[in-house]
Amino acid sequence: MSTGRGSVAGSARVLVTGAAGRLGTAVLAELAGQGLAVTALVAEDPGPLRADRVVVGDARDPVAVADALDEVTAVVHLAALASPEVAAPDVVFATNTQATFVVLNEAGRAGVRRAVLASSLSVTGLPFARSTPRPRPAYLPLDVALPLQIEDPYALSKQVDEATAAMMHRRYGMTAVALRFPFLGDPDRLAGHAARLARDPAVGASEVWSYLDLRDAARACLLGLTAELTGAPVLFVAAPETLVSIPTRELLAAHLPDVPCRAELFGCEVAIDLAPARTLLGFSARHPYPPS
């Protein structure tokens, strides 16, 4: 396993792809708060960003990515089409998987040995499923061993992204952490989603009513860069409680009654196994909704 640009201390420079997006801007703020030098790769000029270098280019373009990787020691890869509904299916799949392959492969070729990439709870195949009856998880809490039931191009792209990260670890010795994010938002966006779920809790069943504040999501990315770990771990990250005030056992009894639950869930505890993220990253959410 070769050594390379793998440190995020001292003279570290972090490349953030998709830096102008909702999560990207939160990650830029988190990295800036740590005093880290940041290169932002964006598809088009978005105006001021909290980065001391901005490269305008496509994350699928090896030339643009190689330029953005100048002096970079670690990568946070967020550039992606964010759902199967924003473009044609082939475009969603091809765009996301090509960007992940190009960014991680060029980073590996450049000697970068630490990367974090945005996966999604949607990789389970449940949130965007349209078949009838709707698929249910094989069991709860959700964990990385859960059988996937993918039927949409976005979920499939995230499955391929996680496999790409594992491949880059084997090829280059890169530590590549894939974070399976749930619904993300600032307090205003979370408030809107919470209101929708209060009106119709069934809407949130496919995501087990989970969420994460963008500030916590950004900190999870930072921990993915700094934690003492190797390999290509895939980790669920989420707030420890749901976005609904109804106790979780009542929600499951009403909306997922036929799904076996392997853990005792108390109060509004989220039905996701968050222990690996706590163990490997030292991550636990700090920003509950509503604020305590």
PDB file of C-alpha atoms in Angstrom:
ATOM      1  CA  MET A   1       0.000   0.000   0.000  1.00  0.00           C
ATOM      2  CA  SER A   2       1.613   3.205  -1.126  1.00  0.00           C
ATOM      3  CA  THR A   3       1.942   6.328   0.929  1.00  0.00           C
ATOM      4  CA  GLY A   4       0.772   9.601  -0.520  1.00  0.00           C
ATOM      5  CA  ARG A   5      -1.115  12.746   0.155  1.00  0.00           C
ATOM      6  CA  GLY A   6      -3.236  11.514   3.027  1.00  0.00           C
ATOM      7  CA  SER A   7      -2.954  14.066   5.827  1.00  0.00           C
ATOM      8  CA  VAL A   8      -5.574  16.661   6.706  1.00  0.00           C
ATOM      9  CA  ALA A   9      -3.424  18.418   9.272  1.00  0.00           C
ATOM     10  CA  GLY A  10      -0.995  21.277   8.985  1.00  0.00           C
ATOM     11  CA  SER A  11      -0.597  22.186   5.327  1.00  0.00           C
ATOM     12  CA  ALA A  12      -3.592  20.112   4.229  1.00  0.00           C
ATOM     13  CA  ARG A  13      -5.732  21.188   1.297  1.00  0.00           C
ATOM     14  CA  VAL A  14      -9.151  19.624   0.788  1.00  0.00           C
ATOM     15  CA  LEU A  15     -10.959  19.403  -2.534  1.00  0.00           C
ATOM     16  CA  VAL A  16     -14.746  19.654  -2.217  1.00  0.00           C
ATOM     17  CA  THR A  17     -16.705  18.724  -5.329  1.00  0.00           C
ATOM     18  CA  GLY A  18     -20.276  19.943  -5.652  1.00  0.00           C
ATOM     19  CA  ALA A  19     -19.158  22.739  -3.368  1.00  0.00           C
ATOM     20  CA  ALA A  20     -21.981  25.125  -4.284  1.00  0.00           C
ATOM     21  CA  GLY A  21     -24.717  22.697  -3.292  1.00  0.00           C
ATOM     22  CA  ARG A  22     -26.698  22.521  -0.067  1.00  0.00           C
ATOM     23  CA  LEU A  23     -24.282  20.117   1.649  1.00  0.00           C
ATOM     24  CA  GLY A  24     -21.254  21.503  -0.169  1.00  0.00           C
ATOM     25  CA  THR A  25     -21.641  24.981   1.275  1.00  0.00           C
ATOM     26  CA  ALA A  26     -22.058  23.499   4.770  1.00  0.00           C
ATOM     27  CA  VAL A  27     -18.875  21.467   4.307  1.00  0.00           C
ATOM     28  CA  LEU A  28     -16.988  24.563   3.137  1.00  0.00           C
ATOM     29  CA  ALA A  29     -18.090  26.361   6.310  1.00  0.00           C
ATOM     30  CA  GLU A  30     -17.003  23.426   8.499  1.00  0.00           C
ATOM     31  CA  LEU A  31     -13.587  23.173   6.848  1.00  0.00           C
ATOM     32  CA  ALA A  32     -13.077  26.936   6.989  1.00  0.00           C
ATOM     33  CA  GLY A  33     -13.867  26.813  10.690  1.00  0.00           C
ATOM     34  CA  GLN A  34     -11.024  24.321  11.093  1.00  0.00           C
ATOM     35  CA  GLY A  35      -8.621  26.620   9.262  1.00  0.00           C
ATOM     36  CA  LEU A  36      -8.151  24.224   6.357  1.00  0.00           C
ATOM     37  CA  ALA A  37      -7.269  25.349   2.848  1.00  0.00           C
ATOM     38  CA  VAL A  38     -10.047  24.385   0.456  1.00  0.00           C
ATOM     39  CA  THR A  39     -10.391  24.027  -3.291  1.00  0.00           C
ATOM     40  CA  ALA A  40     -13.990  24.093  -4.502  1.00  0.00           C
ATOM     41  CA  LEU A  41     -14.915  22.338  -7.739  1.00  0.00           C
ATOM     42  CA  VAL A  42     -18.184  23.711  -9.134  1.00  0.00           C
ATOM     43  CA  ALA A  43     -20.023  23.195 -12.398  1.00  0.00           C
ATOM     44  CA  GLU A  44     -20.522  26.927 -12.910  1.00  0.00           C
ATOM     45  CA  ASP A  45     -19.466  30.104 -11.139  1.00  0.00           C
ATOM     46  CA  PRO A  46     -21.811  30.460  -8.142  1.00  0.00           C
ATOM     47  CA  GLY A  47     -20.382  33.706  -6.784  1.00  0.00           C
ATOM     48  CA  PRO A  48     -18.488  33.919  -3.481  1.00  0.00           C
ATOM     49  CA  LEU A  49     -17.676  30.661  -1.731  1.00  0.00           C
ATOM     50  CA  ARG A  50     -15.785  29.916   1.474  1.00  0.00           C
ATOM     51  CA  ALA A  51     -12.831  28.489  -0.426  1.00  0.00           C
ATOM     52  CA  ASP A  52      -9.489  30.067  -1.220  1.00  0.00           C
ATOM     53  CA  ARG A  53      -9.417  28.395  -4.655  1.00  0.00           C
ATOM     54  CA  VAL A  54     -12.390  27.793  -6.957  1.00  0.00           C
ATOM     55  CA  VAL A  55     -12.195  25.664 -10.095  1.00  0.00           C
ATOM     56  CA  VAL A  56     -15.113  25.780 -12.507  1.00  0.00           C
ATOM     57  CA  GLY A  57     -15.424  22.446 -14.252  1.00  0.00           C
ATOM     58  CA  ASP A  58     -17.280  19.175 -14.569  1.00  0.00           C
ATOM     59  CA  ALA A  59     -16.531  16.453 -12.004  1.00  0.00           C
ATOM     60  CA  ARG A  60     -16.786  13.959 -14.872  1.00  0.00           C
ATOM     61  CA  ASP A  61     -13.898  15.641 -16.716  1.00  0.00           C
ATOM     62  CA  PRO A  62     -10.488  14.187 -15.804  1.00  0.00           C
ATOM     63  CA  VAL A  63      -8.706  17.357 -16.941  1.00  0.00           C
ATOM     64  CA  ALA A  64     -10.802  19.639 -14.738  1.00  0.00           C
ATOM     65  CA  VAL A  65     -10.503  17.271 -11.802  1.00  0.00           C
ATOM     66  CA  ALA A  66      -6.743  16.953 -12.192  1.00  0.00           C
ATOM     67  CA  ASP A  67      -6.487  20.756 -12.177  1.00  0.00           C
ATOM     68  CA  ALA A  68      -8.634  20.962  -9.040  1.00  0.00           C
ATOM     69  CA  LEU A  69      -6.434  18.369  -7.304  1.00  0.00           C
ATOM     70  CA  ASP A  70      -3.341  20.573  -7.364  1.00  0.00           C
ATOM     71  CA  GLU A  71      -1.725  20.338  -3.891  1.00  0.00           C
ATOM     72  CA  VAL A  72      -4.813  18.581  -2.520  1.00  0.00           C
ATOM     73  CA  THR A  73      -4.314  16.038   0.276  1.00  0.00           C
ATOM     74  CA  ALA A  74      -7.906  14.872   0.784  1.00  0.00           C
ATOM     75  CA  VAL A  75     -11.226  14.915  -1.060  1.00  0.00           C
ATOM     76  CA  VAL A  76     -14.870  15.359  -0.110  1.00  0.00           C
ATOM     77  CA  HIS A  77     -16.874  14.239  -3.139  1.00  0.00           C
ATOM     78  CA  LEU A  78     -20.433  15.571  -3.149  1.00  0.00           C
ATOM     79  CA  ALA A  79     -21.075  16.367  -6.831  1.00  0.00           C
ATOM     80  CA  ALA A  80     -24.134  14.428  -8.000  1.00  0.00           C
ATOM     81  CA  LEU A  81     -27.659  14.665  -9.319  1.00  0.00           C
ATOM     82  CA  ALA A  82     -29.623  14.388  -6.094  1.00  0.00           C
ATOM     83  CA  SER A  83     -32.623  12.249  -7.047  1.00  0.00           C
ATOM     84  CA  PRO A  84     -33.932  10.040  -9.853  1.00  0.00           C
ATOM     85  CA  GLU A  85     -36.478  12.720 -10.721  1.00  0.00           C
ATOM     86  CA  VAL A  86     -34.195  15.563 -11.827  1.00  0.00           C
ATOM     87  CA  ALA A  87     -33.141  14.088 -15.183  1.00  0.00           C
ATOM     88  CA  ALA A  88     -33.659  11.104 -17.439  1.00  0.00           C
ATOM     89  CA  PRO A  89     -32.761   7.779 -15.781  1.00  0.00           C
ATOM     90  CA  ASP A  90     -29.682   7.171 -17.925  1.00  0.00           C
ATOM     91  CA  VAL A  91     -28.452  10.704 -17.225  1.00  0.00           C
ATOM     92  CA  VAL A  92     -28.854  10.344 -13.451  1.00  0.00           C
ATOM     93  CA  PHE A  93     -27.020   7.026 -13.353  1.00  0.00           C
ATOM     94  CA  ALA A  94     -24.271   7.937 -15.793  1.00  0.00           C
ATOM     95  CA  THR A  95     -23.614  11.390 -14.344  1.00  0.00           C
ATOM     96  CA  ASN A  96     -23.282  10.220 -10.761  1.00  0.00           C
ATOM     97  CA  THR A  97     -21.213   7.120 -11.359  1.00  0.00           C
ATOM     98  CA  GLN A  98     -18.866   8.760 -13.853  1.00  0.00           C
ATOM     99  CA  ALA A  99     -18.220  11.712 -11.554  1.00  0.00           C
ATOM    100  CA  THR A 100     -17.405   9.435  -8.616  1.00  0.00           C
ATOM    101  CA  PHE A 101     -15.097   7.261 -10.689  1.00  0.00           C
ATOM    102  CA  VAL A 102     -13.246  10.199 -12.233  1.00  0.00           C
ATOM    103  CA  VAL A 103     -12.828  12.149  -8.986  1.00  0.00           C
ATOM    104  CA  LEU A 104     -11.598   9.177  -6.950  1.00  0.00           C
ATOM    105  CA  ASN A 105      -9.440   7.748  -9.733  1.00  0.00           C
ATOM    106  CA  GLU A 106      -7.746  11.072 -10.448  1.00  0.00           C
ATOM    107  CA  ALA A 107      -7.270  11.576  -6.707  1.00  0.00           C
ATOM    108  CA  GLY A 108      -5.687   8.153  -6.399  1.00  0.00           C
ATOM    109  CA  ARG A 109      -3.407   8.819  -9.365  1.00  0.00           C
ATOM    110  CA  ALA A 110      -2.366  12.108  -7.751  1.00  0.00           C
ATOM    111  CA  GLY A 111      -1.411  10.382  -4.512  1.00  0.00           C
ATOM    112  CA  VAL A 112      -4.417  11.395  -2.417  1.00  0.00           C
ATOM    113  CA  ARG A 113      -5.086   8.724   0.179  1.00  0.00           C
ATOM    114  CA  ARG A 114      -8.172   9.993   2.014  1.00  0.00           C
ATOM    115  CA  ALA A 115     -11.622  10.647   0.575  1.00  0.00           C
ATOM    116  CA  VAL A 116     -15.173  11.020   1.827  1.00  0.00           C
ATOM    117  CA  LEU A 117     -18.105  10.606  -0.520  1.00  0.00           C
ATOM    118  CA  ALA A 118     -21.822  11.211  -0.159  1.00  0.00           C
ATOM    119  CA  SER A 119     -23.853   8.060  -0.417  1.00  0.00           C
ATOM    120  CA  SER A 120     -27.481   8.018   0.660  1.00  0.00           C
ATOM    121  CA  LEU A 121     -30.029   6.116   2.678  1.00  0.00           C
ATOM    122  CA  SER A 122     -31.769   5.905  -0.705  1.00  0.00           C
ATOM    123  CA  VAL A 123     -29.270   3.193  -1.672  1.00  0.00           C
ATOM    124  CA  THR A 124     -31.643   0.824   0.143  1.00  0.00           C
ATOM    125  CA  GLY A 125     -33.982   1.269  -2.816  1.00  0.00           C
ATOM    126  CA  LEU A 126     -36.888   2.146  -0.535  1.00  0.00           C
ATOM    127  CA  PRO A 127     -37.402   5.945  -0.727  1.00  0.00           C
ATOM    128  CA  PHE A 128     -37.866   6.180  -4.506  1.00  0.00           C
ATOM    129  CA  ALA A 129     -39.497   2.798  -5.095  1.00  0.00           C
ATOM    130  CA  ARG A 130     -42.651   2.931  -7.207  1.00  0.00           C
ATOM    131  CA  SER A 131     -43.607  -0.726  -7.419  1.00  0.00           C
ATOM    132  CA  THR A 132     -46.852  -1.997  -5.903  1.00  0.00           C
ATOM    133  CA  PRO A 133     -46.872  -3.071  -3.179  1.00  0.00           C
ATOM    134  CA  ARG A 134     -44.084  -0.833  -1.972  1.00  0.00           C
ATOM    135  CA  PRO A 135     -41.014  -2.778  -0.839  1.00  0.00           C
ATOM    136  CA  ARG A 136     -40.309  -2.978   2.883  1.00  0.00           C
ATOM    137  CA  PRO A 137     -36.934  -3.372   4.583  1.00  0.00           C
ATOM    138  CA  ALA A 138     -36.092  -6.985   5.429  1.00  0.00           C
ATOM    139  CA  TYR A 139     -35.580  -5.917   9.032  1.00  0.00           C
ATOM    140  CA  LEU A 140     -34.938  -2.953  11.279  1.00  0.00           C
ATOM    141  CA  PRO A 141     -32.898  -1.087  12.393  1.00  0.00           C
ATOM    142  CA  LEU A 142     -31.365  -0.332   8.998  1.00  0.00           C
ATOM    143  CA  ASP A 143     -27.706  -1.320   8.742  1.00  0.00           C
ATOM    144  CA  VAL A 144     -25.171  -1.859   5.984  1.00  0.00           C
ATOM    145  CA  ALA A 145     -25.925  -5.583   5.777  1.00  0.00           C
ATOM    146  CA  LEU A 146     -29.547  -4.883   4.818  1.00  0.00           C
ATOM    147  CA  PRO A 147     -30.441  -6.434   1.434  1.00  0.00           C
ATOM    148  CA  LEU A 148     -30.878  -3.681  -1.134  1.00  0.00           C
ATOM    149  CA  GLN A 149     -34.083  -3.490  -3.177  1.00  0.00           C
ATOM    150  CA  ILE A 150     -33.055  -1.023  -5.853  1.00  0.00           C
ATOM    151  CA  GLU A 151     -35.407  -0.123  -8.680  1.00  0.00           C
ATOM    152  CA  ASP A 152     -34.387   3.477  -9.474  1.00  0.00           C
ATOM    153  CA  PRO A 153     -31.265   4.911 -11.145  1.00  0.00           C
ATOM    154  CA  TYR A 154     -30.288   7.179  -8.244  1.00  0.00           C
ATOM    155  CA  ALA A 155     -30.156   4.337  -5.731  1.00  0.00           C
ATOM    156  CA  LEU A 156     -28.264   2.223  -8.247  1.00  0.00           C
ATOM    157  CA  SER A 157     -25.745   5.029  -8.768  1.00  0.00           C
ATOM    158  CA  LYS A 158     -25.103   5.149  -5.029  1.00  0.00           C
ATOM    159  CA  GLN A 159     -24.564   1.399  -4.892  1.00  0.00           C
ATOM    160  CA  VAL A 160     -22.007   1.750  -7.690  1.00  0.00           C
ATOM    161  CA  ASP A 161     -20.401   4.722  -5.916  1.00  0.00           C
ATOM    162  CA  GLU A 162     -19.866   2.623  -2.791  1.00  0.00           C
ATOM    163  CA  ALA A 163     -18.365  -0.159  -4.907  1.00  0.00           C
ATOM    164  CA  THR A 164     -16.139   2.400  -6.634  1.00  0.00           C
ATOM    165  CA  ALA A 165     -14.838   3.594  -3.264  1.00  0.00           C
ATOM    166  CA  ALA A 166     -13.961   0.010  -2.320  1.00  0.00           C
ATOM    167  CA  MET A 167     -12.207  -0.451  -5.668  1.00  0.00           C
ATOM    168  CA  MET A 168     -10.145   2.704  -5.167  1.00  0.00           C
ATOM    169  CA  HIS A 169      -9.074   1.469  -1.744  1.00  0.00           C
ATOM    170  CA  ARG A 170      -7.813  -1.754  -3.296  1.00  0.00           C
ATOM    171  CA  ARG A 171      -6.213   0.013  -6.270  1.00  0.00           C
ATOM    172  CA  TYR A 172      -4.508   2.925  -4.552  1.00  0.00           C
ATOM    173  CA  GLY A 173      -4.610   2.211  -0.822  1.00  0.00           C
ATOM    174  CA  MET A 174      -7.027   5.115  -0.462  1.00  0.00           C
ATOM    175  CA  THR A 175      -9.202   5.288   2.633  1.00  0.00           C
ATOM    176  CA  ALA A 176     -12.594   6.109   1.155  1.00  0.00           C
ATOM    177  CA  VAL A 177     -15.486   6.665   3.552  1.00  0.00           C
ATOM    178  CA  ALA A 178     -19.017   6.485   2.116  1.00  0.00           C
ATOM    179  CA  LEU A 179     -21.623   8.241   4.264  1.00  0.00           C
ATOM    180  CA  ARG A 180     -25.243   7.176   3.818  1.00  0.00           C
ATOM    181  CA  PHE A 181     -27.076  10.426   4.475  1.00  0.00           C
ATOM    182  CA  PRO A 182     -30.819  10.681   5.217  1.00  0.00           C
ATOM    183  CA  PHE A 183     -32.954  13.758   4.533  1.00  0.00           C
ATOM    184  CA  LEU A 184     -30.667  16.783   5.024  1.00  0.00           C
ATOM    185  CA  GLY A 185     -31.615  20.338   5.831  1.00  0.00           C
ATOM    186  CA  ASP A 186     -31.080  23.528   7.736  1.00  0.00           C
ATOM    187  CA  PRO A 187     -33.647  24.282  10.476  1.00  0.00           C
ATOM    188  CA  ASP A 188     -36.082  25.889   8.018  1.00  0.00           C
ATOM    189  CA  ARG A 189     -35.987  22.956   5.600  1.00  0.00           C
ATOM    190  CA  LEU A 190     -36.292  20.493   8.459  1.00  0.00           C
ATOM    191  CA  ALA A 191     -39.305  22.417   9.765  1.00  0.00           C
ATOM    192  CA  GLY A 192     -41.051  22.063   6.423  1.00  0.00           C
ATOM    193  CA  HIS A 193     -40.325  18.352   6.245  1.00  0.00           C
ATOM    194  CA  ALA A 194     -41.393  17.829   9.854  1.00  0.00           C
ATOM    195  CA  ALA A 195     -44.712  19.521   9.066  1.00  0.00           C
ATOM    196  CA  ARG A 196     -45.280  17.212   6.090  1.00  0.00           C
ATOM    197  CA  LEU A 197     -44.553  14.153   8.217  1.00  0.00           C
ATOM    198  CA  ALA A 198     -46.853  15.382  10.988  1.00  0.00           C
ATOM    199  CA  ARG A 199     -49.695  15.650   8.457  1.00  0.00           C
ATOM    200  CA  ASP A 200     -49.009  12.215   6.981  1.00  0.00           C
ATOM    201  CA  PRO A 201     -46.495  10.032   8.836  1.00  0.00           C
ATOM    202  CA  ALA A 202     -46.773   7.348   6.156  1.00  0.00           C
ATOM    203  CA  VAL A 203     -44.720   9.576   3.853  1.00  0.00           C
ATOM    204  CA  GLY A 204     -41.635   9.029   5.997  1.00  0.00           C
ATOM    205  CA  ALA A 205     -41.840   5.253   6.411  1.00  0.00           C
ATOM    206  CA  SER A 206     -39.437   4.471   3.554  1.00  0.00           C
ATOM    207  CA  GLU A 207     -36.766   6.588   5.258  1.00  0.00           C
ATOM    208  CA  VAL A 208     -37.807   5.509   8.774  1.00  0.00           C
ATOM    209  CA  TRP A 209     -38.539   9.190   9.515  1.00  0.00           C
ATOM    210  CA  SER A 210     -34.825   9.988   9.692  1.00  0.00           C
ATOM    211  CA  TYR A 211     -33.008  13.273   9.119  1.00  0.00           C
ATOM    212  CA  LEU A 212     -29.751  15.111   9.749  1.00  0.00           C
ATOM    213  CA  ASP A 213     -28.983  18.792  10.173  1.00  0.00           C
ATOM    214  CA  LEU A 214     -26.597  20.046   7.499  1.00  0.00           C
ATOM    215  CA  ARG A 215     -24.134  21.177  10.162  1.00  0.00           C
ATOM    216  CA  ASP A 216     -23.949  17.649  11.498  1.00  0.00           C
ATOM    217  CA  ALA A 217     -23.623  16.246   7.990  1.00  0.00           C
ATOM    218  CA  ALA A 218     -20.693  18.567   7.341  1.00  0.00           C
ATOM    219  CA  ARG A 219     -19.032  17.532  10.593  1.00  0.00           C
ATOM    220  CA  ALA A 220     -19.461  13.876   9.627  1.00  0.00           C
ATOM    221  CA  CYS A 221     -17.549  14.669   6.429  1.00  0.00           C
ATOM    222  CA  LEU A 222     -14.763  16.301   8.427  1.00  0.00           C
ATOM    223  CA  LEU A 223     -14.560  13.297  10.757  1.00  0.00           C
ATOM    224  CA  GLY A 224     -14.396  11.047   7.720  1.00  0.00           C
ATOM    225  CA  LEU A 225     -11.233  12.927   6.737  1.00  0.00           C
ATOM    226  CA  THR A 226      -9.621  12.907  10.173  1.00  0.00           C
ATOM    227  CA  ALA A 227     -10.638   9.694  11.964  1.00  0.00           C
ATOM    228  CA  GLU A 228      -8.053   6.960  12.452  1.00  0.00           C
ATOM    229  CA  LEU A 229      -9.364   4.320  10.075  1.00  0.00           C
ATOM    230  CA  THR A 230      -8.547   2.546   6.839  1.00  0.00           C
ATOM    231  CA  GLY A 231     -10.428   0.736   4.120  1.00  0.00           C
ATOM    232  CA  ALA A 232     -13.687   1.745   2.489  1.00  0.00           C
ATOM    233  CA  PRO A 233     -16.265   1.782   5.287  1.00  0.00           C
ATOM    234  CA  VAL A 234     -19.907   2.480   4.507  1.00  0.00           C
ATOM    235  CA  LEU A 235     -21.665   4.246   7.375  1.00  0.00           C
ATOM    236  CA  PHE A 236     -25.185   5.420   8.100  1.00  0.00           C
ATOM    237  CA  VAL A 237     -25.243   8.856   9.729  1.00  0.00           C
ATOM    238  CA  ALA A 238     -28.433  10.410  11.092  1.00  0.00           C
ATOM    239  CA  ALA A 239     -29.904  12.211  14.061  1.00  0.00           C
ATOM    240  CA  PRO A 240     -30.534   9.738  16.899  1.00  0.00           C
ATOM    241  CA  GLU A 241     -34.267  10.501  16.977  1.00  0.00           C
ATOM    242  CA  THR A 242     -36.847  10.767  14.226  1.00  0.00           C
ATOM    243  CA  LEU A 243     -38.402  13.951  12.855  1.00  0.00           C
ATOM    244  CA  VAL A 244     -41.807  12.870  14.186  1.00  0.00           C
ATOM    245  CA  SER A 245     -43.067  13.271  17.752  1.00  0.00           C
ATOM    246  CA  ILE A 246     -44.868   9.893  17.698  1.00  0.00           C
ATOM    247  CA  PRO A 247     -42.902   7.109  19.460  1.00  0.00           C
ATOM    248  CA  THR A 248     -41.034   4.965  16.977  1.00  0.00           C
ATOM    249  CA  ARG A 249     -42.691   1.732  18.070  1.00  0.00           C
ATOM    250  CA  GLU A 250     -46.085   3.264  17.311  1.00  0.00           C
ATOM    251  CA  LEU A 251     -44.897   4.441  13.898  1.00  0.00           C
ATOM    252  CA  LEU A 252     -43.570   0.985  13.052  1.00  0.00           C
ATOM    253  CA  ALA A 253     -46.736  -0.731  14.251  1.00  0.00           C
ATOM    254  CA  ALA A 254     -48.844   1.564  12.073  1.00  0.00           C
ATOM    255  CA  HIS A 255     -46.740   1.780   8.923  1.00  0.00           C
ATOM    256  CA  LEU A 256     -44.252  -1.126   8.880  1.00  0.00           C
ATOM    257  CA  PRO A 257     -46.097  -3.739  10.937  1.00  0.00           C
ATOM    258  CA  ASP A 258     -44.710  -6.749   9.089  1.00  0.00           C
ATOM    259  CA  VAL A 259     -41.033  -5.756   9.393  1.00  0.00           C
ATOM    260  CA  PRO A 260     -39.136  -7.535  12.177  1.00  0.00           C
ATOM    261  CA  CYS A 261     -37.258  -5.189  14.514  1.00  0.00           C
ATOM    262  CA  ARG A 262     -34.041  -6.574  15.985  1.00  0.00           C
ATOM    263  CA  ALA A 263     -33.587  -3.903  18.646  1.00  0.00           C
ATOM    264  CA  GLU A 264     -35.658  -2.354  21.382  1.00  0.00           C
ATOM    265  CA  LEU A 265     -36.358   1.219  20.315  1.00  0.00           C
ATOM    266  CA  PHE A 266     -37.186   3.723  22.997  1.00  0.00           C
ATOM    267  CA  GLY A 267     -39.141   6.935  22.591  1.00  0.00           C
ATOM    268  CA  CYS A 268     -38.517   8.513  19.203  1.00  0.00           C
ATOM    269  CA  GLU A 269     -35.235   6.662  18.606  1.00  0.00           C
ATOM    270  CA  VAL A 270     -34.476   6.319  14.912  1.00  0.00           C
ATOM    271  CA  ALA A 271     -34.555   2.815  13.431  1.00  0.00           C
ATOM    272  CA  ILE A 272     -31.022   2.982  12.030  1.00  0.00           C
ATOM    273  CA  ASP A 273     -27.883   1.389  13.452  1.00  0.00           C
ATOM    274  CA  LEU A 274     -25.704   4.413  14.205  1.00  0.00           C
ATOM    275  CA  ALA A 275     -23.138   2.541  16.314  1.00  0.00           C
ATOM    276  CA  PRO A 276     -20.576   2.074  13.493  1.00  0.00           C
ATOM    277  CA  ALA A 277     -20.429   5.828  12.853  1.00  0.00           C
ATOM    278  CA  ARG A 278     -19.948   6.452  16.574  1.00  0.00           C
ATOM    279  CA  THR A 279     -17.223   3.803  16.787  1.00  0.00           C
ATOM    280  CA  LEU A 280     -15.281   4.546  13.605  1.00  0.00           C
ATOM    281  CA  LEU A 281     -15.774   8.308  13.305  1.00  0.00           C
ATOM    282  CA  GLY A 282     -16.682   9.372  16.821  1.00  0.00           C
ATOM    283  CA  PHE A 283     -19.787  10.896  15.246  1.00  0.00           C
ATOM    284  CA  SER A 284     -23.030  11.733  16.979  1.00  0.00           C
ATOM    285  CA  ALA A 285     -25.405  14.476  15.917  1.00  0.00           C
ATOM    286  CA  ARG A 286     -25.329  17.746  17.863  1.00  0.00           C
ATOM    287  CA  HIS A 287     -28.205  19.623  16.230  1.00  0.00           C
ATOM    288  CA  PRO A 288     -31.594  18.034  16.943  1.00  0.00           C
ATOM    289  CA  TYR A 289     -34.825  19.325  15.472  1.00  0.00           C
ATOM    290  CA  PRO A 290     -36.546  21.112  17.018  1.00  0.00           C
ATOM    291  CA  PRO A 291     -33.553  22.687  18.791  1.00  0.00           C
ATOM    292  CA  SER A 292     -33.442  21.661  22.434  1.00  0.00           C
TER     293      SER A 292
END
